[in-house]
PDB file of C-alpha atoms in Angstrom:
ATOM      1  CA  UNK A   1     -30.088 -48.957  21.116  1.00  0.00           C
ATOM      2  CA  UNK A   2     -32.092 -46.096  20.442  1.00  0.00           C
ATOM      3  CA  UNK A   3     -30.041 -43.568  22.784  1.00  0.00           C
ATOM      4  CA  UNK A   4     -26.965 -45.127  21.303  1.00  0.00           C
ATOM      5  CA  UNK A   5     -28.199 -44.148  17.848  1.00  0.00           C
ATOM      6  CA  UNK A   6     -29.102 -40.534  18.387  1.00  0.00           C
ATOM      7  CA  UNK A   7     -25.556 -40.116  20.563  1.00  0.00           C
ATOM      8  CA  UNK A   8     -23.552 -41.311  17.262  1.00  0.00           C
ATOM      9  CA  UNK A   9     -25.808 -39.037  15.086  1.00  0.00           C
ATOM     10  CA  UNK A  10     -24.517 -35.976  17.622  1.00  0.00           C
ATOM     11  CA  UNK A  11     -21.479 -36.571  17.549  1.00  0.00           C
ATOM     12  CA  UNK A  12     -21.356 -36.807  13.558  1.00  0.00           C
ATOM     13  CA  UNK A  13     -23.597 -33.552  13.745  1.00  0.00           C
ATOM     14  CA  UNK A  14     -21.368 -31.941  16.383  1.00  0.00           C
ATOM     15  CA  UNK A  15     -18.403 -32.899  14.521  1.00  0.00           C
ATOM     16  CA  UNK A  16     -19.615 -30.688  11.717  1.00  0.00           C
ATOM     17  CA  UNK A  17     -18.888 -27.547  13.685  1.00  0.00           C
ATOM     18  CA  UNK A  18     -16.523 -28.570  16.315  1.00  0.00           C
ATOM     19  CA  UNK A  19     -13.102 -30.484  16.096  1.00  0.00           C
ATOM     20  CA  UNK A  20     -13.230 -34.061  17.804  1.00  0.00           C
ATOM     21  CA  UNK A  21     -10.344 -32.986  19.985  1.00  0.00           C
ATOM     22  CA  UNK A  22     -12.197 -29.956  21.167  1.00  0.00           C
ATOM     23  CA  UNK A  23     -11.900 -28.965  24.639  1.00  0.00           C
ATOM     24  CA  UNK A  24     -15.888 -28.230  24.424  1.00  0.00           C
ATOM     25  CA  UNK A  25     -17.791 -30.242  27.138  1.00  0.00           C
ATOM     26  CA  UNK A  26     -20.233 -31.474  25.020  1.00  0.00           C
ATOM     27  CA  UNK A  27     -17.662 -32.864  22.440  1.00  0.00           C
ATOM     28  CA  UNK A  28     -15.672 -34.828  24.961  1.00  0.00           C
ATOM     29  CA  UNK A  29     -18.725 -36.444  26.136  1.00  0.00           C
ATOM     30  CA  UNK A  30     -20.125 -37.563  22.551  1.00  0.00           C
ATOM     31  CA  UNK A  31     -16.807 -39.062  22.003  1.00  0.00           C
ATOM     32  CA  UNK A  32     -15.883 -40.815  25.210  1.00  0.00           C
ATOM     33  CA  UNK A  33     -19.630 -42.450  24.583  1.00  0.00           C
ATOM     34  CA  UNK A  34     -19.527 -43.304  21.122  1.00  0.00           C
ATOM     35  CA  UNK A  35     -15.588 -44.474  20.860  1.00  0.00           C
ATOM     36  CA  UNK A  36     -16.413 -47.243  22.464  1.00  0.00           C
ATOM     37  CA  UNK A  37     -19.140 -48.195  19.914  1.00  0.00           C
ATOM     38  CA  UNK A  38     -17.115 -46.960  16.532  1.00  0.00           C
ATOM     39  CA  UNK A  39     -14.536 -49.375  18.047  1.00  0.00           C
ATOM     40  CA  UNK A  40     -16.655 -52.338  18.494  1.00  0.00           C
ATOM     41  CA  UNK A  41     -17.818 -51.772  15.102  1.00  0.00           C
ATOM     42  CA  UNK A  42     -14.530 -51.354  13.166  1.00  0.00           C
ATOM     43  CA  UNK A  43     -14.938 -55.123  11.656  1.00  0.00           C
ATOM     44  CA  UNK A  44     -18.177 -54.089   9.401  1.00  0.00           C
ATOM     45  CA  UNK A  45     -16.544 -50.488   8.759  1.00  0.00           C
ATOM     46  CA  UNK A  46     -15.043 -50.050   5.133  1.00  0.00           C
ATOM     47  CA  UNK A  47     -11.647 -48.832   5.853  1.00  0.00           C
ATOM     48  CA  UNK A  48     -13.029 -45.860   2.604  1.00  0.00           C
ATOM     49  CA  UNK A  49     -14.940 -43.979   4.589  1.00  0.00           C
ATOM     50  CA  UNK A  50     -14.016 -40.691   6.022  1.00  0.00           C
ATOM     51  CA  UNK A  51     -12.874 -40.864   9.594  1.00  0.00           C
ATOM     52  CA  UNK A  52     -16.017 -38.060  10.421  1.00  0.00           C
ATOM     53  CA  UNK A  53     -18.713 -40.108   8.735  1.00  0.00           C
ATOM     54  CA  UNK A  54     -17.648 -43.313  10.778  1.00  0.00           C
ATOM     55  CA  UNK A  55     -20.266 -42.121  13.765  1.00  0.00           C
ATOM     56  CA  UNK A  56     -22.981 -41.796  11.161  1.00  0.00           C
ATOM     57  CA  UNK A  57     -22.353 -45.278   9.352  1.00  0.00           C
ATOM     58  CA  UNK A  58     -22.511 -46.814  12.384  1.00  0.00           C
ATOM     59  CA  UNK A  59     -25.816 -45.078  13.705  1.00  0.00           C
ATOM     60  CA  UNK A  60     -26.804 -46.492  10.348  1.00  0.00           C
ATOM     61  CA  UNK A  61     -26.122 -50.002  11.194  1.00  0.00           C
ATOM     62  CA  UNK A  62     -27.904 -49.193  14.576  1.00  0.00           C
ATOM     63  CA  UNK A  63     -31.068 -48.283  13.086  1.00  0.00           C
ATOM     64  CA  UNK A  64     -31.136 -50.954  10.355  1.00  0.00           C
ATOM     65  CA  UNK A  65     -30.667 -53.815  12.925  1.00  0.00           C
ATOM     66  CA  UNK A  66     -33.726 -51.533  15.745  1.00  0.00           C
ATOM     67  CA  UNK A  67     -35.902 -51.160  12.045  1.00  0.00           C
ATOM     68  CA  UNK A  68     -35.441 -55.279  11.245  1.00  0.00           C
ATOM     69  CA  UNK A  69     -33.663 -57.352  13.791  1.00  0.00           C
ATOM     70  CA  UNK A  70     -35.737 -55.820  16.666  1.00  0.00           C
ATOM     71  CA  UNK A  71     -39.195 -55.949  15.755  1.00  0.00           C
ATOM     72  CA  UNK A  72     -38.463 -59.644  15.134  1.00  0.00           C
ATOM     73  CA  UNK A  73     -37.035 -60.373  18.273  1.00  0.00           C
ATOM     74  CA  UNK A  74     -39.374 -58.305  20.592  1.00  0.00           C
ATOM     75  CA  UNK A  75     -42.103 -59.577  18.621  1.00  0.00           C
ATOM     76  CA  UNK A  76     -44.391 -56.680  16.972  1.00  0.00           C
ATOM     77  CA  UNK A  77     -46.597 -57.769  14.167  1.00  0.00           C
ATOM     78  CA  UNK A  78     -45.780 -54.832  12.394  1.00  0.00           C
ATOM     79  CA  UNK A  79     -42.684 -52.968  11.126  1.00  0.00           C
ATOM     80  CA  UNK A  80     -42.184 -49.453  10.988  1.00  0.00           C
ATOM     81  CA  UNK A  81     -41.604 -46.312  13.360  1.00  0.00           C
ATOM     82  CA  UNK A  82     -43.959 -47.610  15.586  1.00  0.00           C
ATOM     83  CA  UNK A  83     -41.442 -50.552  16.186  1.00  0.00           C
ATOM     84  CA  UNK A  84     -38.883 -48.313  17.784  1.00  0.00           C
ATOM     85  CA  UNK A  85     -40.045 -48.086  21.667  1.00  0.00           C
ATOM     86  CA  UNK A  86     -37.974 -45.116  22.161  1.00  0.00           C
ATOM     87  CA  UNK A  87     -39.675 -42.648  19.778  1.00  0.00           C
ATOM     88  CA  UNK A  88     -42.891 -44.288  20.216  1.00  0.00           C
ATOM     89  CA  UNK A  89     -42.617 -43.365  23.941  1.00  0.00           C
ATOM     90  CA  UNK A  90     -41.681 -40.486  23.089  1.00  0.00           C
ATOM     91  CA  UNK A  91     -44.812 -39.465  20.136  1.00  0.00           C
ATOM     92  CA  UNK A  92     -47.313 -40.758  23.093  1.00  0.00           C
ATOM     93  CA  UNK A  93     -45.357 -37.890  25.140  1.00  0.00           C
ATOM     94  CA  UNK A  94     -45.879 -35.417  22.921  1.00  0.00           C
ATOM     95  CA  UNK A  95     -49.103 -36.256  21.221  1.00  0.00           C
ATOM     96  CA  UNK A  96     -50.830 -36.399  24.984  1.00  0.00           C
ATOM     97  CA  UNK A  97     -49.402 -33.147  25.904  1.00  0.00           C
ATOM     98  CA  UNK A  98     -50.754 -31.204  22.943  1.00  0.00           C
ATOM     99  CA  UNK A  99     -53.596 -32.603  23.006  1.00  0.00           C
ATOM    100  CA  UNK A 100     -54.016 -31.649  26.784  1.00  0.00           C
ATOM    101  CA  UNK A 101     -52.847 -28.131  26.189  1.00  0.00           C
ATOM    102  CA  UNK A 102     -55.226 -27.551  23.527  1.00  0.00           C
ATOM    103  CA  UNK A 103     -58.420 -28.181  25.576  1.00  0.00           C
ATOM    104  CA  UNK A 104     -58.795 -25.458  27.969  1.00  0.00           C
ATOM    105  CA  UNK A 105     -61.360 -24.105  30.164  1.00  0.00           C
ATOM    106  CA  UNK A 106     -63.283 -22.961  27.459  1.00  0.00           C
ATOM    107  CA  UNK A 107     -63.494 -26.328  26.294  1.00  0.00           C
ATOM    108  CA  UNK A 108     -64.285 -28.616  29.623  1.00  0.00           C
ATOM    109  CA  UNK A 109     -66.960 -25.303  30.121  1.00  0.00           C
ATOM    110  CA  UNK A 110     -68.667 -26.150  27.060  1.00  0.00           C
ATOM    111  CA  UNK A 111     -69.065 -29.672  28.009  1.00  0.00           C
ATOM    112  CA  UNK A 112     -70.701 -29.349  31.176  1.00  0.00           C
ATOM    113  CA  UNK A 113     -73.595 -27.157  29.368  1.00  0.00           C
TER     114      UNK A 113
END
């Protein structure tokens, strides 16, 4: 759900500066994997809303049901970002790296004395 989130955000981001019918790689790709999704979710769409914000409504409802429905079913006691299993992976990731990178030689040196 997570990847399928971010995906729809790109494309509404990409769509900013590039026409959906674009010949651009990247483009085709975002839309041949998010069509798919906008069409599945046409039913809870209001028929309103700008054809370019569709991708971002529909991350919307993406990250309301990971934020509420999710947490419930996968049972976490708590709600929050650190319900989402995707970015939490991906915090760990980054929190372990810089905190690797920041102790150097200098550092293990001083321990050993």
């Amino acid at each position: 759900m997570g990847l399928a989130m971010w995906t729809l955000m790109g494309r509404f981001g990409m769509s900013l500066f590039v026409n959906e019918h674009s010949d651009f790689f990247f483009m085709k790709a975002f839309v041949r994997m998010t069509d798919p999704m906008i069409r599945a979710m046409k039913w809870a769409t209001p028929n309103f809303l700008v054809e370019k914000m569709r991708p971002l409504y529909v991350a919307w409802f993406i990250y309301m049901i990971r934020f509420y429905l999710m947490p419930l079913i996968l049972g976490y006691s708590v709600m929050g970002m650190l319900s989402f299993p995707l970015e939490s992976e991906i915090a760990v990731i980054i929190y372990e790296s810089a905190r690797s990178s920041s102790r150097g030689p200098a550092w293990r040196l001083s321990r050993l004395m």
